[in-house]
Amino acid sequence: MYPIVLAQWMKEKRSPYMLLLFIGLSVIAVMLFGMNTESKMKIDLFRAEGVTEAAAAEWIERLNESEAFEFVIRGEQQARTSVSEGRSTLAVQLLQDDYRILASIESYNVQLVEQHVQTIFQKELQLLAAAEQSGDPARFKQNVEQYLEQPPLRLQAKAPDGREIISYDMGLQLMFGFSLFLVMFTIGFKINAINVEKTSGIWNRMILSPVRKTQMYLGHLVYSSVIGFIQVLIVYLIFLYVFNFNLGEHFGMLLLVSAIYTVAIVAMAMLFTGITRTPEQFNMLYPSIVPIMPLISGVYMPPGTLTNPILLFIAEFLPLTHAMEALMGITVYNAGWSDIFMPLAKLLLTAVICMGVGINLVERGKN
């Protein structure tokens, strides 16, 4: 086994560019897509004729009370042009006691913005109508503000166990997602060395040497697992110490889950090696299927967004799904060993099945 590992390491040492490339891509992808997940969605708002700047400023103040949206006053022509050219998804036109939404497409964000604006307008118009009927609008408004400052009832939301509700960190999910996704390519291309050696005849010559076939397999599998784990570890350390990501208090558990995940991906890559017969077939099939896995696993979407039962059923067979569940449980929800037992068990089961089937297919394939 050790000569195989050493030989693979010498190749890596002479040309480490692929490993460095995927490490860099992991960091760049999170910087591009994960760093701005907590920022507010900016929405253009423009005034119609008859709406004063003071009235628009008051509406802006109320609309911006949301933690998800930020309304900005812009010129009408500028806002309309941004929507028509696709630079903005929507814009809001402020009328006297009403509003209009201009949208380029029908999307989930448009529905959320419309719901938020409608709620604010209904609330303010109801208060305005009640103030006019009171006979003294100024005093009524003052009484309402004082009442809202010290309401008789307060609603406090807590988790079922009595702790404070934890806000979900989408940036952290993308960091784990991109790290685990890109390491699949690194491991896959390393395992593909078995196909390269079989087609070039090196595999048969090594069988005639004192090195046993079991050691040959172990050499490739151990090296691919180690190099994949090192890649994930480097990415974790970069985001922990350079970008100050909060990875929780159980960094060791994260490393263990990541190590089991890399073993599962090695087994999955071995399955693809058994299905294909040449390195060219592997390079055609493996990179075509792997990018679909994060989409099915819901890596790029908030929890609960993916509801299709067929996709959810397929996701249960993907190691990425269970690794993300365990990693996010540890970092966000402070999960313990009992909480992540099922995801780890599924990862190990996937590794055993894929490894057994993959090696069997490799052995049955023609040299």
CSV table of C-alpha atoms in Angstrom, one decimal, residues 33-343:
chain,number,residue,atom,x,y,z
A,33,PHE,CA,-22.3,33.9,-3.4
A,34,GLY,CA,-22.0,33.5,0.4
A,35,MET,CA,-20.7,36.7,1.7
A,36,ASN,CA,-23.8,38.8,0.8
A,37,THR,CA,-26.5,36.4,2.0
A,38,GLU,CA,-27.4,38.6,5.0
A,39,SER,CA,-27.6,41.8,3.0
A,40,LYS,CA,-31.0,43.4,2.4
A,41,MET,CA,-32.7,43.3,-1.0
A,42,LYS,CA,-32.6,46.8,-2.4
A,43,ILE,CA,-35.8,48.0,-4.1
A,44,ASP,CA,-36.3,51.2,-6.1
A,45,LEU,CA,-39.2,53.4,-5.1
A,46,PHE,CA,-40.4,56.5,-7.2
A,47,ARG,CA,-43.0,59.1,-6.5
A,48,ALA,CA,-46.1,59.6,-8.7
A,49,GLU,CA,-47.5,63.1,-9.4
A,50,GLY,CA,-49.0,64.7,-6.3
A,51,VAL,CA,-46.8,62.8,-3.8
A,52,THR,CA,-44.6,65.2,-1.8
A,53,GLU,CA,-41.0,64.4,-0.8
A,54,ALA,CA,-42.0,64.5,2.9
A,55,ALA,CA,-44.8,61.9,2.4
A,56,ALA,CA,-42.4,59.7,0.4
A,57,ALA,CA,-39.8,60.0,3.2
A,58,GLU,CA,-42.4,58.9,5.8
A,59,TRP,CA,-43.4,55.9,3.7
A,60,ILE,CA,-39.7,55.0,3.2
A,61,GLU,CA,-39.1,55.0,6.9
A,62,ARG,CA,-42.0,52.6,7.5
A,63,LEU,CA,-41.2,50.3,4.6
A,64,ASN,CA,-37.6,50.0,5.7
A,65,GLU,CA,-38.6,48.7,9.1
A,66,SER,CA,-38.3,45.2,7.5
A,67,GLU,CA,-35.0,43.3,8.0
A,68,ALA,CA,-35.2,41.8,4.5
A,69,PHE,CA,-35.8,44.8,2.2
A,70,GLU,CA,-34.3,48.3,1.8
A,71,PHE,CA,-36.3,50.8,-0.2
A,72,VAL,CA,-34.5,53.6,-2.0
A,73,ILE,CA,-36.0,56.6,-3.7
A,74,ARG,CA,-35.0,57.0,-7.3
A,75,GLY,CA,-36.2,58.9,-10.4
A,76,GLU,CA,-39.2,57.4,-12.2
A,77,GLN,CA,-37.4,57.0,-15.6
A,78,GLN,CA,-34.3,55.5,-13.9
A,79,ALA,CA,-36.4,53.0,-12.0
A,80,ARG,CA,-38.5,52.0,-15.0
A,81,THR,CA,-35.4,51.6,-17.1
A,82,SER,CA,-33.8,49.3,-14.6
A,83,VAL,CA,-36.8,47.0,-14.5
A,84,SER,CA,-37.3,46.9,-18.3
A,85,GLU,CA,-33.6,46.2,-18.9
A,86,GLY,CA,-33.5,43.5,-16.3
A,87,ARG,CA,-31.1,45.2,-13.9
A,88,SER,CA,-33.8,45.2,-11.2
A,89,THR,CA,-36.5,42.6,-10.6
A,90,LEU,CA,-39.1,45.1,-9.5
A,91,ALA,CA,-39.8,48.7,-8.5
A,92,VAL,CA,-42.5,50.4,-6.4
A,93,GLN,CA,-44.5,53.4,-7.5
A,94,LEU,CA,-45.8,55.5,-4.6
A,95,LEU,CA,-49.2,57.0,-5.2
A,96,GLN,CA,-51.4,59.1,-2.9
A,97,ASP,CA,-52.7,56.5,-0.4
A,98,ASP,CA,-51.8,53.6,-2.7
A,99,TYR,CA,-48.9,52.0,-4.6
A,100,ARG,CA,-48.1,50.1,-7.8
A,101,ILE,CA,-45.5,47.4,-8.3
A,102,LEU,CA,-43.6,47.2,-11.6
A,103,ALA,CA,-42.0,43.7,-12.1
A,104,SER,CA,-40.1,42.3,-15.0
A,105,ILE,CA,-40.9,38.7,-14.0
A,106,GLU,CA,-43.2,36.9,-11.7
A,107,SER,CA,-41.0,35.5,-8.9
A,108,TYR,CA,-41.1,34.6,-5.2
A,109,ASN,CA,-39.3,37.9,-4.3
A,110,VAL,CA,-42.0,39.9,-6.0
A,111,GLN,CA,-44.7,38.2,-3.9
A,112,LEU,CA,-42.7,38.8,-0.7
A,113,VAL,CA,-42.3,42.5,-1.5
A,114,GLU,CA,-45.9,42.9,-2.5
A,115,GLN,CA,-47.0,41.2,0.8
A,116,HIS,CA,-44.7,43.5,2.8
A,117,VAL,CA,-45.8,46.7,1.1
A,118,GLN,CA,-49.5,45.8,1.3
A,119,THR,CA,-49.2,45.1,5.1
A,120,ILE,CA,-47.5,48.4,5.7
A,121,PHE,CA,-50.1,50.4,3.6
A,122,GLN,CA,-53.1,48.7,5.2
A,123,LYS,CA,-51.8,49.4,8.7
A,124,GLU,CA,-51.0,53.0,8.0
A,125,LEU,CA,-54.3,53.7,6.2
A,126,GLN,CA,-56.3,52.1,9.0
A,127,LEU,CA,-54.6,54.3,11.5
A,128,LEU,CA,-55.2,57.4,9.3
A,129,ALA,CA,-58.9,56.6,8.9
A,130,ALA,CA,-59.2,56.1,12.7
A,131,ALA,CA,-57.4,59.4,13.4
A,132,GLU,CA,-59.7,61.3,11.1
A,133,GLN,CA,-62.8,60.0,12.8
A,134,SER,CA,-61.4,60.7,16.3
A,135,GLY,CA,-61.8,64.5,15.7
A,136,ASP,CA,-58.2,65.2,16.9
A,137,PRO,CA,-55.8,63.4,14.5
A,138,ALA,CA,-52.6,64.8,16.1
A,139,ARG,CA,-53.5,63.7,19.6
A,140,PHE,CA,-54.8,60.3,18.4
A,141,LYS,CA,-51.5,59.7,16.6
A,142,GLN,CA,-49.6,60.6,19.7
A,143,ASN,CA,-51.7,58.3,21.9
A,144,VAL,CA,-51.2,55.4,19.5
A,145,GLU,CA,-47.4,55.9,19.5
A,146,GLN,CA,-47.3,56.0,23.3
A,147,TYR,CA,-49.5,52.9,23.4
A,148,LEU,CA,-47.2,51.0,21.0
A,149,GLU,CA,-44.1,51.9,23.0
A,150,GLN,CA,-45.5,50.2,26.0
A,151,PRO,CA,-48.1,47.6,24.8
A,152,PRO,CA,-50.0,45.6,27.4
A,153,LEU,CA,-49.0,42.3,25.7
A,154,ARG,CA,-45.7,41.3,24.2
A,155,LEU,CA,-45.0,38.3,22.0
A,156,GLN,CA,-41.8,36.4,22.6
A,157,ALA,CA,-40.8,33.6,20.3
A,158,LYS,CA,-38.5,30.8,21.7
A,159,ALA,CA,-37.4,27.3,20.6
A,160,PRO,CA,-39.3,24.3,22.0
A,161,ASP,CA,-36.6,23.7,24.6
A,162,GLY,CA,-36.9,27.3,25.9
A,163,ARG,CA,-33.7,28.7,24.2
A,164,GLU,CA,-33.6,31.7,21.9
A,165,ILE,CA,-34.4,31.0,18.3
A,166,ILE,CA,-31.2,30.7,16.3
A,167,SER,CA,-31.1,32.6,13.0
A,168,TYR,CA,-30.1,30.4,10.1
A,169,ASP,CA,-26.7,31.2,8.5
A,170,MET,CA,-27.0,30.8,4.7
A,171,GLY,CA,-23.4,31.9,4.2
A,172,LEU,CA,-22.2,29.0,6.4
A,173,GLN,CA,-24.4,26.6,4.4
A,174,LEU,CA,-22.8,27.7,1.1
A,175,MET,CA,-19.3,27.5,2.6
A,176,PHE,CA,-19.9,23.8,3.5
A,177,GLY,CA,-21.7,23.2,0.3
A,178,PHE,CA,-19.1,24.5,-2.1
A,179,SER,CA,-16.3,22.9,-0.1
A,180,LEU,CA,-17.9,19.4,-0.2
A,181,PHE,CA,-19.0,19.9,-3.8
A,182,LEU,CA,-15.6,20.7,-5.2
A,183,VAL,CA,-13.8,18.0,-3.2
A,184,MET,CA,-15.8,15.5,-5.2
A,185,PHE,CA,-13.9,16.5,-8.3
A,186,THR,CA,-10.6,16.2,-6.6
A,187,ILE,CA,-11.4,12.8,-5.3
A,188,GLY,CA,-12.9,11.6,-8.5
A,189,PHE,CA,-9.9,12.6,-10.6
A,190,LYS,CA,-7.6,10.8,-8.1
A,191,ILE,CA,-9.6,7.6,-8.2
A,192,ASN,CA,-9.7,7.8,-12.0
A,193,ALA,CA,-6.0,6.9,-11.8
A,194,ILE,CA,-7.2,3.3,-11.5
A,195,ASN,CA,-8.7,3.4,-14.9
A,196,VAL,CA,-5.6,5.1,-16.3
A,197,GLU,CA,-3.4,2.3,-14.9
A,198,LYS,CA,-5.7,-0.4,-16.2
A,199,THR,CA,-5.8,1.0,-19.7
A,200,SER,CA,-2.1,1.7,-19.8
A,201,GLY,CA,-1.2,-1.8,-18.6
A,202,ILE,CA,0.5,-0.6,-15.4
A,203,TRP,CA,-2.2,-2.3,-13.3
A,204,ASN,CA,-1.4,-5.8,-14.8
A,205,ARG,CA,2.3,-5.3,-14.3
A,206,MET,CA,1.8,-4.4,-10.7
A,207,ILE,CA,-0.3,-7.5,-10.1
A,208,LEU,CA,2.7,-9.6,-11.1
A,209,SER,CA,4.9,-7.7,-8.6
A,210,PRO,CA,5.0,-8.5,-4.8
A,211,VAL,CA,2.3,-5.9,-4.2
A,212,ARG,CA,-1.0,-7.6,-3.6
A,213,LYS,CA,-4.2,-6.4,-5.3
A,214,THR,CA,-5.7,-5.5,-1.9
A,215,GLN,CA,-2.7,-3.2,-1.3
A,216,MET,CA,-3.1,-1.6,-4.7
A,217,TYR,CA,-6.7,-0.7,-4.0
A,218,LEU,CA,-6.0,0.5,-0.5
A,219,GLY,CA,-3.2,2.7,-1.8
A,220,HIS,CA,-5.4,4.5,-4.2
A,221,LEU,CA,-8.4,4.7,-1.7
A,222,VAL,CA,-6.3,5.9,1.2
A,223,TYR,CA,-4.5,8.5,-0.8
A,224,SER,CA,-7.7,9.9,-2.4
A,225,SER,CA,-9.4,10.0,1.1
A,226,VAL,CA,-6.4,11.8,2.7
A,227,ILE,CA,-6.0,14.4,-0.1
A,228,GLY,CA,-9.7,15.1,-0.2
A,229,PHE,CA,-9.8,15.6,3.6
A,230,ILE,CA,-6.8,17.9,3.5
A,231,GLN,CA,-8.5,20.0,0.8
A,232,VAL,CA,-11.6,20.4,3.0
A,233,LEU,CA,-9.5,21.1,6.1
A,234,ILE,CA,-7.6,23.9,4.4
A,235,VAL,CA,-10.9,25.5,3.2
A,236,TYR,CA,-12.3,25.3,6.8
A,237,LEU,CA,-9.2,26.9,8.3
A,238,ILE,CA,-9.2,29.7,5.7
A,239,PHE,CA,-12.8,30.6,6.5
A,240,LEU,CA,-12.2,30.2,10.2
A,241,TYR,CA,-9.1,32.3,10.7
A,242,VAL,CA,-9.1,34.6,7.6
A,243,PHE,CA,-12.8,35.4,7.1
A,244,ASN,CA,-13.8,34.8,10.8
A,245,PHE,CA,-16.7,32.3,10.0
A,246,ASN,CA,-18.3,31.0,13.1
A,247,LEU,CA,-17.9,27.2,12.9
A,248,GLY,CA,-19.3,26.5,16.3
A,249,GLU,CA,-17.6,25.0,19.4
A,250,HIS,CA,-17.2,21.4,18.0
A,251,PHE,CA,-14.6,21.7,15.3
A,252,GLY,CA,-13.4,18.2,15.9
A,253,MET,CA,-16.9,16.9,15.1
A,254,LEU,CA,-16.9,18.8,11.9
A,255,LEU,CA,-13.6,17.2,10.9
A,256,LEU,CA,-14.9,13.7,11.7
A,257,VAL,CA,-18.0,14.3,9.6
A,258,SER,CA,-15.9,15.6,6.8
A,259,ALA,CA,-13.6,12.6,7.0
A,260,ILE,CA,-16.5,10.2,6.8
A,261,TYR,CA,-17.9,12.2,3.9
A,262,THR,CA,-14.6,12.0,1.9
A,263,VAL,CA,-14.6,8.2,2.4
A,264,ALA,CA,-18.2,8.1,1.1
A,265,ILE,CA,-17.2,10.2,-2.0
A,266,VAL,CA,-14.2,7.9,-2.6
A,267,ALA,CA,-16.6,5.0,-2.6
A,268,MET,CA,-18.9,6.8,-5.0
A,269,ALA,CA,-16.0,7.6,-7.3
A,270,MET,CA,-15.0,3.9,-7.2
A,271,LEU,CA,-18.5,3.1,-8.3
A,272,PHE,CA,-18.2,5.4,-11.3
A,273,THR,CA,-14.8,3.8,-12.0
A,274,GLY,CA,-16.4,0.4,-12.1
A,275,ILE,CA,-19.2,1.6,-14.4
A,276,THR,CA,-16.8,3.1,-16.9
A,277,ARG,CA,-14.0,1.3,-18.6
A,278,THR,CA,-11.6,4.0,-19.7
A,279,PRO,CA,-10.4,7.3,-18.1
A,280,GLU,CA,-12.1,9.2,-20.9
A,281,GLN,CA,-15.5,7.6,-20.1
A,282,PHE,CA,-15.0,8.5,-16.5
A,283,ASN,CA,-14.1,12.1,-17.3
A,284,MET,CA,-17.2,12.4,-19.5
A,285,LEU,CA,-19.7,10.7,-17.0
A,286,TYR,CA,-18.5,11.9,-13.6
A,287,PRO,CA,-18.2,15.7,-14.2
A,288,SER,CA,-21.7,15.5,-15.8
A,289,ILE,CA,-23.5,14.0,-12.9
A,290,VAL,CA,-21.6,15.5,-9.9
A,291,PRO,CA,-22.8,19.2,-10.5
A,292,ILE,CA,-26.5,18.0,-10.3
A,293,MET,CA,-26.0,16.6,-6.8
A,294,PRO,CA,-25.9,20.0,-4.9
A,295,LEU,CA,-29.1,21.0,-6.7
A,296,ILE,CA,-30.9,17.9,-5.7
A,297,SER,CA,-29.5,18.1,-2.1
A,298,GLY,CA,-30.7,21.7,-1.8
A,299,VAL,CA,-27.2,23.1,-1.0
A,300,TYR,CA,-27.9,26.4,-2.8
A,301,MET,CA,-31.4,27.0,-1.3
A,302,PRO,CA,-32.6,27.7,2.2
A,303,PRO,CA,-34.0,24.8,4.2
A,304,GLY,CA,-37.6,23.8,3.2
A,305,THR,CA,-37.4,25.4,-0.2
A,306,LEU,CA,-37.0,22.0,-2.0
A,307,THR,CA,-40.3,20.2,-1.6
A,308,ASN,CA,-40.5,17.9,-4.7
A,309,PRO,CA,-41.0,14.4,-3.3
A,310,ILE,CA,-39.1,12.8,-6.1
A,311,LEU,CA,-36.1,15.0,-5.6
A,312,LEU,CA,-36.2,14.5,-1.9
A,313,PHE,CA,-36.3,10.8,-2.4
A,314,ILE,CA,-33.2,10.9,-4.7
A,315,ALA,CA,-31.4,13.2,-2.3
A,316,GLU,CA,-31.5,10.5,0.4
A,317,PHE,CA,-29.1,8.4,-1.7
A,318,LEU,CA,-26.5,11.3,-2.1
A,319,PRO,CA,-23.7,11.6,0.5
A,320,LEU,CA,-23.8,15.4,0.2
A,321,THR,CA,-27.3,15.5,1.6
A,322,HIS,CA,-26.4,13.8,4.9
A,323,ALA,CA,-23.0,15.5,5.3
A,324,MET,CA,-24.7,18.9,5.0
A,325,GLU,CA,-27.4,17.9,7.5
A,326,ALA,CA,-24.7,16.8,10.0
A,327,LEU,CA,-22.4,19.8,9.5
A,328,MET,CA,-25.2,22.4,9.7
A,329,GLY,CA,-26.6,20.7,12.8
A,330,ILE,CA,-23.3,20.9,14.6
A,331,THR,CA,-22.5,24.5,13.7
A,332,VAL,CA,-26.0,26.1,13.8
A,333,TYR,CA,-28.0,24.0,16.2
A,334,ASN,CA,-25.1,22.7,18.4
A,335,ALA,CA,-26.1,19.1,17.7
A,336,GLY,CA,-24.5,16.3,19.6
A,337,TRP,CA,-23.5,12.8,18.6
A,338,SER,CA,-27.0,11.4,19.1
A,339,ASP,CA,-28.4,14.1,16.8
A,340,ILE,CA,-26.1,13.4,13.9
A,341,PHE,CA,-26.1,9.6,14.3
A,342,MET,CA,-28.5,9.0,11.5
A,343,PRO,CA,-26.7,11.2,8.9
